[in-house]
mmCIF file with all atom_site columns, C-alpha atoms in Angstrom:
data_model
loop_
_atom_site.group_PDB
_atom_site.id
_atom_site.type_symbol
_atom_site.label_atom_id
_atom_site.label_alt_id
_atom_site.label_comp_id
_atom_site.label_asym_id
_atom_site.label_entity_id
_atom_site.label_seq_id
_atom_site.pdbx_PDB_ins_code
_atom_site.Cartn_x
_atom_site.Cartn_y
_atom_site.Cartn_z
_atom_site.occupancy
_atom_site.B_iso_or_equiv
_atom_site.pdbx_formal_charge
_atom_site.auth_seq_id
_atom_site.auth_comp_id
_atom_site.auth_asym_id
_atom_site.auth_atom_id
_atom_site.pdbx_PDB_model_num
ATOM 1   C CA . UNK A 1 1   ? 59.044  33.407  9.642   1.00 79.00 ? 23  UNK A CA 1
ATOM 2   C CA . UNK A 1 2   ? 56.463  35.561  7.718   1.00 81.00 ? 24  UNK A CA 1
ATOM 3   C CA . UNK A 1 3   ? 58.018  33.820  4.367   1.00 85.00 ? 25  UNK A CA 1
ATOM 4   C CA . UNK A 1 4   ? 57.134  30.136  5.874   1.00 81.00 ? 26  UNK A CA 1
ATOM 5   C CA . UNK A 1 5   ? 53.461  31.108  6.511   1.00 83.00 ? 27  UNK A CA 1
ATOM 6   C CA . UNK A 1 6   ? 53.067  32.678  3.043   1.00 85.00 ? 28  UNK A CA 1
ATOM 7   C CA . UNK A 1 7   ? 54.369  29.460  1.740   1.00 82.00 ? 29  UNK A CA 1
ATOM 8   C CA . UNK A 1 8   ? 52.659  27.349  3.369   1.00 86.00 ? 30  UNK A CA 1
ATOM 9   C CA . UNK A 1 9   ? 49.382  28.840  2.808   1.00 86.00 ? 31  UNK A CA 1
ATOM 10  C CA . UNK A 1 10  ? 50.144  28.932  -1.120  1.00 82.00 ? 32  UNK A CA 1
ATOM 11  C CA . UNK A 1 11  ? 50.649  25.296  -0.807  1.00 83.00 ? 33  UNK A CA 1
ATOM 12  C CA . UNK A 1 12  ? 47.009  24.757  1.011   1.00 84.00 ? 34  UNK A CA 1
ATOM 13  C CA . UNK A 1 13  ? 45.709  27.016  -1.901  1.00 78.00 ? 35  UNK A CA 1
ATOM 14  C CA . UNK A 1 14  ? 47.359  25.068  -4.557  1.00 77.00 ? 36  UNK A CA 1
ATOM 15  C CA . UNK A 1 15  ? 46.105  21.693  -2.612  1.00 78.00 ? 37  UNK A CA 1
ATOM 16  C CA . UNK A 1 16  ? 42.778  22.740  -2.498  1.00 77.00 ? 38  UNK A CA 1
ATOM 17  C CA . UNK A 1 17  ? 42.359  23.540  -6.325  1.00 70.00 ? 39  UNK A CA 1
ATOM 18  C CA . UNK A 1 18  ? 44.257  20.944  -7.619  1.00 63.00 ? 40  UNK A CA 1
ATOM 19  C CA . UNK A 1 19  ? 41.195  19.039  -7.547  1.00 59.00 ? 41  UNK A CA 1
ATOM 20  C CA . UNK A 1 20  ? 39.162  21.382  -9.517  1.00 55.00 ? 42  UNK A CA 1
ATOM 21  C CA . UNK A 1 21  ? 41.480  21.236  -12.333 1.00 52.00 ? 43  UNK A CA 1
ATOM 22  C CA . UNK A 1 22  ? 41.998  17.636  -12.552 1.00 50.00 ? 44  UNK A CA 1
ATOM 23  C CA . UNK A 1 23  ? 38.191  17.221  -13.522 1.00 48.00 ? 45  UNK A CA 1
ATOM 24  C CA . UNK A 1 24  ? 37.380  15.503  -17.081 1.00 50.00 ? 46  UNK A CA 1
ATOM 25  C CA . UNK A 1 25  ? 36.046  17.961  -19.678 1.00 52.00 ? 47  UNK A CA 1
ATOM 26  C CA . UNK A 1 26  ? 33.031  15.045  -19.703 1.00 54.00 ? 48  UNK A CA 1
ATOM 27  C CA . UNK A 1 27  ? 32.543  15.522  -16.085 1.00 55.00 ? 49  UNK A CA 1
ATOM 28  C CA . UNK A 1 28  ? 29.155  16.367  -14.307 1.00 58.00 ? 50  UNK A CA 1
ATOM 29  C CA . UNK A 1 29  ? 29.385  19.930  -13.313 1.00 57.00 ? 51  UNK A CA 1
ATOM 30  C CA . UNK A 1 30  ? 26.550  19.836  -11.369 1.00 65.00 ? 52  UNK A CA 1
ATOM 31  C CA . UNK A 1 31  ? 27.141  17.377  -9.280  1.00 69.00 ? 53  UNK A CA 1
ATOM 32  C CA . UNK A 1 32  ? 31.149  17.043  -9.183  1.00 66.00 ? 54  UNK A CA 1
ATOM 33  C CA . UNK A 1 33  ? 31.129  13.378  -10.529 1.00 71.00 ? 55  UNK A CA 1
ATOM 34  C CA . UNK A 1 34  ? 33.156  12.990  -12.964 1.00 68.00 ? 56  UNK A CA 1
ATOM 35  C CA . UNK A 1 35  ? 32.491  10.960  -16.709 1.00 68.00 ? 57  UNK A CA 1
ATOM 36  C CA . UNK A 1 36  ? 34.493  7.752   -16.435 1.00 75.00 ? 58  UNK A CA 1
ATOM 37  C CA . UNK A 1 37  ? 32.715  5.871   -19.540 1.00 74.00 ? 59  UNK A CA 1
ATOM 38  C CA . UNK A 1 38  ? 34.727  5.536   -22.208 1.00 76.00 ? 60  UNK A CA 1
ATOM 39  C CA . UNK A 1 39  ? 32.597  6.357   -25.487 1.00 75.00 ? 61  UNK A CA 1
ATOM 40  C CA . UNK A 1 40  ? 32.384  2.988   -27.489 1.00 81.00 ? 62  UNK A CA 1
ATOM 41  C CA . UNK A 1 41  ? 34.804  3.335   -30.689 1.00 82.00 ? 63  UNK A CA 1
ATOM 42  C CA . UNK A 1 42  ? 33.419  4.586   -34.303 1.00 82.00 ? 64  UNK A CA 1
ATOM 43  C CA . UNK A 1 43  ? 30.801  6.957   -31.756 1.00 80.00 ? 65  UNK A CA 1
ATOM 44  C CA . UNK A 1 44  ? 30.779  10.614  -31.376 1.00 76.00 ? 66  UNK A CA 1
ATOM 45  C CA . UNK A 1 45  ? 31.993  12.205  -28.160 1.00 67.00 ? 67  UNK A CA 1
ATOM 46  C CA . UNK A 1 46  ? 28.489  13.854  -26.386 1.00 68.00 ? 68  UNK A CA 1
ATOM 47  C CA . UNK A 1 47  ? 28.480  17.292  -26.153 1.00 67.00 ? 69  UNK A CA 1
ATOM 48  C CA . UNK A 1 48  ? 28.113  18.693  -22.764 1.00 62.00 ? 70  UNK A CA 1
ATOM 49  C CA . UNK A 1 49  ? 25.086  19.311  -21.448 1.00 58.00 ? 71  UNK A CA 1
ATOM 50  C CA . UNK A 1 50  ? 25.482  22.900  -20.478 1.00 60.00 ? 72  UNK A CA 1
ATOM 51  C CA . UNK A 1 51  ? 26.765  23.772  -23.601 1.00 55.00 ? 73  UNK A CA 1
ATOM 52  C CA . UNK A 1 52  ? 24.078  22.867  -26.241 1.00 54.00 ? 74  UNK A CA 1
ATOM 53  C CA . UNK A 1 53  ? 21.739  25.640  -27.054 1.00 60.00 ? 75  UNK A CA 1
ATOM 54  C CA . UNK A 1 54  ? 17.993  25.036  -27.430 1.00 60.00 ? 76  UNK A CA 1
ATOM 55  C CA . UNK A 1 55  ? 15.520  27.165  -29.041 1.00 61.00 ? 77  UNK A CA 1
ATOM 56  C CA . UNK A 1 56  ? 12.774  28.366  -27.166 1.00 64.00 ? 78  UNK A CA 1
ATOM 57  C CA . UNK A 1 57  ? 9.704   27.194  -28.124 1.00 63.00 ? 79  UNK A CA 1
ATOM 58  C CA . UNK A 1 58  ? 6.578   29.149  -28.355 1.00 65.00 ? 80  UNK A CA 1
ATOM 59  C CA . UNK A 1 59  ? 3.338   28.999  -25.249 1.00 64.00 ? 81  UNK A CA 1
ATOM 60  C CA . UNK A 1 60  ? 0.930   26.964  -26.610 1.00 59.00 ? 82  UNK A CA 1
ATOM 61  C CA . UNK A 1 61  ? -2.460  28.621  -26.039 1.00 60.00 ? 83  UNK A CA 1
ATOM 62  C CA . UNK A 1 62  ? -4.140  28.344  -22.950 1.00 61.00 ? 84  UNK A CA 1
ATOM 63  C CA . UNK A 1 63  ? -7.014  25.418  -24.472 1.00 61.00 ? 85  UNK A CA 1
ATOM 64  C CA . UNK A 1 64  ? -3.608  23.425  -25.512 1.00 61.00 ? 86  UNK A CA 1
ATOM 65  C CA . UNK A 1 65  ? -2.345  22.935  -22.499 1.00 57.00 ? 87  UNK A CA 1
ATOM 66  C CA . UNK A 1 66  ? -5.335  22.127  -20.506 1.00 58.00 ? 88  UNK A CA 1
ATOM 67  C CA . UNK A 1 67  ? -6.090  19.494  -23.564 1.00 58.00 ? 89  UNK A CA 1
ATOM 68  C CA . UNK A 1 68  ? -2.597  18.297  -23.052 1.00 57.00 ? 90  UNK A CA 1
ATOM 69  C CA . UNK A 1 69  ? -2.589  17.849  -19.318 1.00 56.00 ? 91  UNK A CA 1
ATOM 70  C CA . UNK A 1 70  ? -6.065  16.307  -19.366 1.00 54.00 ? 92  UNK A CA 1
ATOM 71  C CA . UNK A 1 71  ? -4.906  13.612  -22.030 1.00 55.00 ? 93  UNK A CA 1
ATOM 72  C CA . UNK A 1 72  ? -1.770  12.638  -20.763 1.00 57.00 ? 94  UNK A CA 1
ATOM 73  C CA . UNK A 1 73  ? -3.624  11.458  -17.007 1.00 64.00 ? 95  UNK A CA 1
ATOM 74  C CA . UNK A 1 74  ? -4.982  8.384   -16.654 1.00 69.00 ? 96  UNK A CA 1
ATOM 75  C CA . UNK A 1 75  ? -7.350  6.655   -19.278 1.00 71.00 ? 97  UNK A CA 1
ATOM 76  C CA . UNK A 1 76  ? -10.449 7.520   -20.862 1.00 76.00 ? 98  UNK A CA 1
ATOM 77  C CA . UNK A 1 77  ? -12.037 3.801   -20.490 1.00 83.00 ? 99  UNK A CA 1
ATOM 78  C CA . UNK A 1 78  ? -14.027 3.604   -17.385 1.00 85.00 ? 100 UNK A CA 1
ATOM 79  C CA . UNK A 1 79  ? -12.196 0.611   -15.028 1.00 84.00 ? 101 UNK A CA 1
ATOM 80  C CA . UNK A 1 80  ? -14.362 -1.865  -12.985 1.00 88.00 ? 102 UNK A CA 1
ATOM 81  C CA . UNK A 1 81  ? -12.911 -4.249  -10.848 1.00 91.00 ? 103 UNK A CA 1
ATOM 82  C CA . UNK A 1 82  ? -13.108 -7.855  -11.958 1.00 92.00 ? 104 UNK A CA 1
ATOM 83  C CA . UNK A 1 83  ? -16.219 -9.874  -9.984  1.00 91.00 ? 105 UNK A CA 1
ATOM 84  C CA . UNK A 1 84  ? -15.665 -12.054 -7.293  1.00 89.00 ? 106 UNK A CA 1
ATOM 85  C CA . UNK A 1 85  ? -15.564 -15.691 -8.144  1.00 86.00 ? 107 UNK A CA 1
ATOM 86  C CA . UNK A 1 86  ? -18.598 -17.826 -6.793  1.00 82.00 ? 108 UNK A CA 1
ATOM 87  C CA . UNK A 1 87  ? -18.850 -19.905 -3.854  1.00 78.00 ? 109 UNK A CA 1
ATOM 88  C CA . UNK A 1 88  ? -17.322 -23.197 -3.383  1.00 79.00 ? 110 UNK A CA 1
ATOM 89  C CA . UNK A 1 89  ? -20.863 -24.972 -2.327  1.00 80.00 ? 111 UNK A CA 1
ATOM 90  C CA . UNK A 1 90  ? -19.618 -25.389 1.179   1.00 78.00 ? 112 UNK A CA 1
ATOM 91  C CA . UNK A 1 91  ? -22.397 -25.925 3.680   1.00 80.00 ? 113 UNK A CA 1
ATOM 92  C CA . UNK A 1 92  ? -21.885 -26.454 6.547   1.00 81.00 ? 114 UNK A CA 1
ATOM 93  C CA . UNK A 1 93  ? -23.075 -29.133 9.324   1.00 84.00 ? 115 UNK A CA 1
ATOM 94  C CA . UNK A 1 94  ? -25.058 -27.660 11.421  1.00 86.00 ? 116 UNK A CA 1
ATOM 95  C CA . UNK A 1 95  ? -24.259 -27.500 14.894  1.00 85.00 ? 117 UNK A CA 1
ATOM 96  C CA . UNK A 1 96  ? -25.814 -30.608 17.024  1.00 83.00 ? 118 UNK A CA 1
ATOM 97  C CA . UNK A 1 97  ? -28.786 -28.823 19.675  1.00 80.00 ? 119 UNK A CA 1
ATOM 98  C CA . UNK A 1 98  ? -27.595 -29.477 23.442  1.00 75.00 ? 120 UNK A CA 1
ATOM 99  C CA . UNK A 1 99  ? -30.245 -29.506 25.376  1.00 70.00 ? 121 UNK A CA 1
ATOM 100 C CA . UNK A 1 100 ? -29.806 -28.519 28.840  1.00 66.00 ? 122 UNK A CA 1
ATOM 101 C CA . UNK A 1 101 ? -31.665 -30.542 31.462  1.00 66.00 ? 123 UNK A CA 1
ATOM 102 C CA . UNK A 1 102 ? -32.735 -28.317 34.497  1.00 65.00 ? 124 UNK A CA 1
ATOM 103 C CA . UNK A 1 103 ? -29.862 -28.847 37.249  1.00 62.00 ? 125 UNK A CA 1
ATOM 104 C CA . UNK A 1 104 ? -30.733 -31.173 39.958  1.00 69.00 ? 126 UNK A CA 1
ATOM 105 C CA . UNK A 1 105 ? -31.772 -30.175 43.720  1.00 77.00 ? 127 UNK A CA 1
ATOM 106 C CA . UNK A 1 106 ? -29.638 -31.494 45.956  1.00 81.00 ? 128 UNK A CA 1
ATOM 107 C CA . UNK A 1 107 ? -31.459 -33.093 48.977  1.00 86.00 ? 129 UNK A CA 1
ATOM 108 C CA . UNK A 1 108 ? -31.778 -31.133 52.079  1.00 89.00 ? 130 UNK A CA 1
ATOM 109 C CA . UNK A 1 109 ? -29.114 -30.678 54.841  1.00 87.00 ? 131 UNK A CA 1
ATOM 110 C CA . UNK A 1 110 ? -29.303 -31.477 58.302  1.00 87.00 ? 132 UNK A CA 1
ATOM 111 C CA . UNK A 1 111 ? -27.350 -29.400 60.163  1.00 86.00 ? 133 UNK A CA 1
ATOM 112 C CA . UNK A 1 112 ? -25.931 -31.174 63.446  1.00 79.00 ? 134 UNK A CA 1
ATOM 113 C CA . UNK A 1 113 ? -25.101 -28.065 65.521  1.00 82.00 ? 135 UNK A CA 1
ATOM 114 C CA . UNK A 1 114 ? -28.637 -26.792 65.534  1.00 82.00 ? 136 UNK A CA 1
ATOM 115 C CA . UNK A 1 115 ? -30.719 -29.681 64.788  1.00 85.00 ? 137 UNK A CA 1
ATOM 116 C CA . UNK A 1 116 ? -32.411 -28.303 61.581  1.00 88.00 ? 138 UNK A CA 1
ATOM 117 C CA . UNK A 1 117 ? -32.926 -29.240 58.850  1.00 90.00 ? 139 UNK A CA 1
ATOM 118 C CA . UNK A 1 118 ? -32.000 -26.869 55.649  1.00 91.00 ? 140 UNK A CA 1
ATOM 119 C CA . UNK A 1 119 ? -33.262 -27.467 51.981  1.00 90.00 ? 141 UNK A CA 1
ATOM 120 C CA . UNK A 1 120 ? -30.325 -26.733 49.647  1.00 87.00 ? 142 UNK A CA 1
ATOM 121 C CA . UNK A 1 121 ? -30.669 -24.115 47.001  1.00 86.00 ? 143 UNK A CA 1
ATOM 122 C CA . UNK A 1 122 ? -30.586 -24.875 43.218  1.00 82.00 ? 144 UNK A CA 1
ATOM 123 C CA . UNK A 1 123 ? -27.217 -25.860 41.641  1.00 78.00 ? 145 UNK A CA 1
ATOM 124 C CA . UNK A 1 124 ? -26.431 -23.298 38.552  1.00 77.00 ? 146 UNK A CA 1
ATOM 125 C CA . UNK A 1 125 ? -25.650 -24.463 34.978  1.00 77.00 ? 147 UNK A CA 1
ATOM 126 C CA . UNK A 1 126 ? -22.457 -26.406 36.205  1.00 77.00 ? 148 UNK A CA 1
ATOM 127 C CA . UNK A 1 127 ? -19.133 -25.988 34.128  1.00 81.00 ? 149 UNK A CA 1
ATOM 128 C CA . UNK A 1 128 ? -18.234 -29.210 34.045  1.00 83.00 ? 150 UNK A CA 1
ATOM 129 C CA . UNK A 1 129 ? -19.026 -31.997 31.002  1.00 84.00 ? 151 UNK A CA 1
ATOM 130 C CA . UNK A 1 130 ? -22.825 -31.714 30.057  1.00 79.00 ? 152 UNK A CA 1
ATOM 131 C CA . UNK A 1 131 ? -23.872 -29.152 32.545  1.00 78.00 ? 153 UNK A CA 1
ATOM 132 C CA . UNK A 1 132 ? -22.584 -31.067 35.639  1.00 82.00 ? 154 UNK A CA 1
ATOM 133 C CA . UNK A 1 133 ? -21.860 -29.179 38.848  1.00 85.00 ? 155 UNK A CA 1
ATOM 134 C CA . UNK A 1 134 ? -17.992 -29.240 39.337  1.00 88.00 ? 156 UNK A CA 1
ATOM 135 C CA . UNK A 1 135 ? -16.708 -29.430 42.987  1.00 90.00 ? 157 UNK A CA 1
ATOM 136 C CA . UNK A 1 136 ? -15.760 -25.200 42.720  1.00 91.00 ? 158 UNK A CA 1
ATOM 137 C CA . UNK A 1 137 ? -19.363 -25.252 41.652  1.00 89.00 ? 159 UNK A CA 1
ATOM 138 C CA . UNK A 1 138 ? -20.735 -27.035 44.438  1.00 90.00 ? 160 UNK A CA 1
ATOM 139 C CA . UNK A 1 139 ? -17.945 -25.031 46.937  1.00 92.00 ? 161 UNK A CA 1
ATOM 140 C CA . UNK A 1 140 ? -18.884 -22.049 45.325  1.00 92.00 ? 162 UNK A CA 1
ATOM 141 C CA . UNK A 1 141 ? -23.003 -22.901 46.048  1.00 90.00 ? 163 UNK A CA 1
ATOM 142 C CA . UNK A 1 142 ? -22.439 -23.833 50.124  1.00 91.00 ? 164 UNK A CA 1
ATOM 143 C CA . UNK A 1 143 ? -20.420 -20.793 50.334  1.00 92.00 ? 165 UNK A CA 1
ATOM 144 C CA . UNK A 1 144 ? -23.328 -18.774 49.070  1.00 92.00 ? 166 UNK A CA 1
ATOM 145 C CA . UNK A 1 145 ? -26.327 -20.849 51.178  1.00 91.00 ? 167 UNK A CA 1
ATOM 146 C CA . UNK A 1 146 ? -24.151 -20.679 54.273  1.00 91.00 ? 168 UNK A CA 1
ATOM 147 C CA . UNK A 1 147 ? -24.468 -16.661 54.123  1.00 91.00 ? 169 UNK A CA 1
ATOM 148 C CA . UNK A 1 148 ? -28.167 -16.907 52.750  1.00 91.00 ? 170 UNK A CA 1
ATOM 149 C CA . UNK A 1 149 ? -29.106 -18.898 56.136  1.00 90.00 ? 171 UNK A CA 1
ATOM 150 C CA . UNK A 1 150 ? -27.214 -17.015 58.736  1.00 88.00 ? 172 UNK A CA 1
ATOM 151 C CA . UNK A 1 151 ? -27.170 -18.047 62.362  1.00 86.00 ? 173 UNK A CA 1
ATOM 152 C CA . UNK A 1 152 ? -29.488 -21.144 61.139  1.00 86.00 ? 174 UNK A CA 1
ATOM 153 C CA . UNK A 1 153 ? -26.911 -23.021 59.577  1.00 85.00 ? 175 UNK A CA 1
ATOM 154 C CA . UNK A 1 154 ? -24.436 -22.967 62.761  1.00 86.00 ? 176 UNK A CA 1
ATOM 155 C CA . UNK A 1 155 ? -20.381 -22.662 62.376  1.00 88.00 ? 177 UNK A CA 1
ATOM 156 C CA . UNK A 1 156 ? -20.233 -21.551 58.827  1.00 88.00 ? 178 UNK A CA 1
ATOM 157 C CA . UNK A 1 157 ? -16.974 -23.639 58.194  1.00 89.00 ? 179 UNK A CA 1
ATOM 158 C CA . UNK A 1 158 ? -18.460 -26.630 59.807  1.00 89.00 ? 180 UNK A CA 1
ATOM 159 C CA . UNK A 1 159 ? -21.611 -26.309 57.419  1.00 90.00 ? 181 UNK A CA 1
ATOM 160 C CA . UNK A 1 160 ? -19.507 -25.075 54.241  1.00 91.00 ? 182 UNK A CA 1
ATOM 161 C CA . UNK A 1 161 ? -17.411 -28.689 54.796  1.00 90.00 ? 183 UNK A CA 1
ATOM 162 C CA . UNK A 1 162 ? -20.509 -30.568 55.102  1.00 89.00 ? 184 UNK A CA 1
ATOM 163 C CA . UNK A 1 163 ? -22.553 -29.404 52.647  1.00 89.00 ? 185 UNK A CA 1
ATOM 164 C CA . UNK A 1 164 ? -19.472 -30.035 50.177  1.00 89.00 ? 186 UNK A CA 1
ATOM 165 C CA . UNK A 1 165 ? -19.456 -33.307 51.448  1.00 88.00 ? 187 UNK A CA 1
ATOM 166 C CA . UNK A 1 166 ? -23.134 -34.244 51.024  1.00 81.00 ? 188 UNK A CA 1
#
């Protein structure tokens, strides 16, 4: 028994470094990718990266290299942005005046319930075409005179309906 587990953990050893050898000699150690470009013929085979040996080169001074980083960062020319091209001329029509005519008093009210007669109260700036009072208007103005006049103008409904009416 202790022979078949010492087997088969050789095999999961051998399994699991078979892919390590099977690598290219061109193959990217780095990253575990491996070369699969074929060099084109009458070319040299690269050298690997790792195995090329570069001299060290010397510090520049300390003047050098701030020279080197300031020159190497954008441009020396100063860069305005390009002006804006002119107007097209376009003027345009100007807007016609409305004039708005003072809204019309209604004539006064005579109120059957209590015998009196009630002057309405001016009509607002109506919303409807050229400042005329709409019929929410005109609800909306008996609505507000039967509260202004109270117990004068009777049954409130009965003098709301009328005065929309009128």
């Amino acid at each position: 028994m202790r022979a078949l587990l010492v087997l088969a953990f050789l095999l999961a050893l051998a399994a699991l470094a078979a892919p390590a050898t099977a690598a290219e000699p061109n193959a990217d150690p780095d990253l575990g990718i491996p070369d699969i470009m074929k060099p084109e013929p009458g070319t040299k085979p690269e050298k690997p990266p790792n195995t090329e040996k570069r001299p060290k080169a010397e510090k520049p001074a300390k003047n050098e290299r701030i020279r080197k980083r300031a020159s190497t960062r954008g441009s020396s020319v100063i860069v305005r942005p390009a002006p804006l091209p002119p107007p097209l001329r376009y003027r345009p029509q100007p807007a016609p005046a409305i004039m708005a005519h003072p809204p019309a008093v209604p004539p006064p009210m005579l109120v059957p319930q209590t015998g009196q007669v009630l002057p309405n109260l001016p009509a607002p700036v109506g919303s409807g075409p050229n400042g005329s009072e709409t019929y929410q208007d005109r609800a909306a103005r008996c609505a507000h005179q039967a509260g202004v006049y109270g117990s004068q103008a009777g049954n409130r409904n009965a003098y709301v309906g009328g005065c929309i009416n009128q």
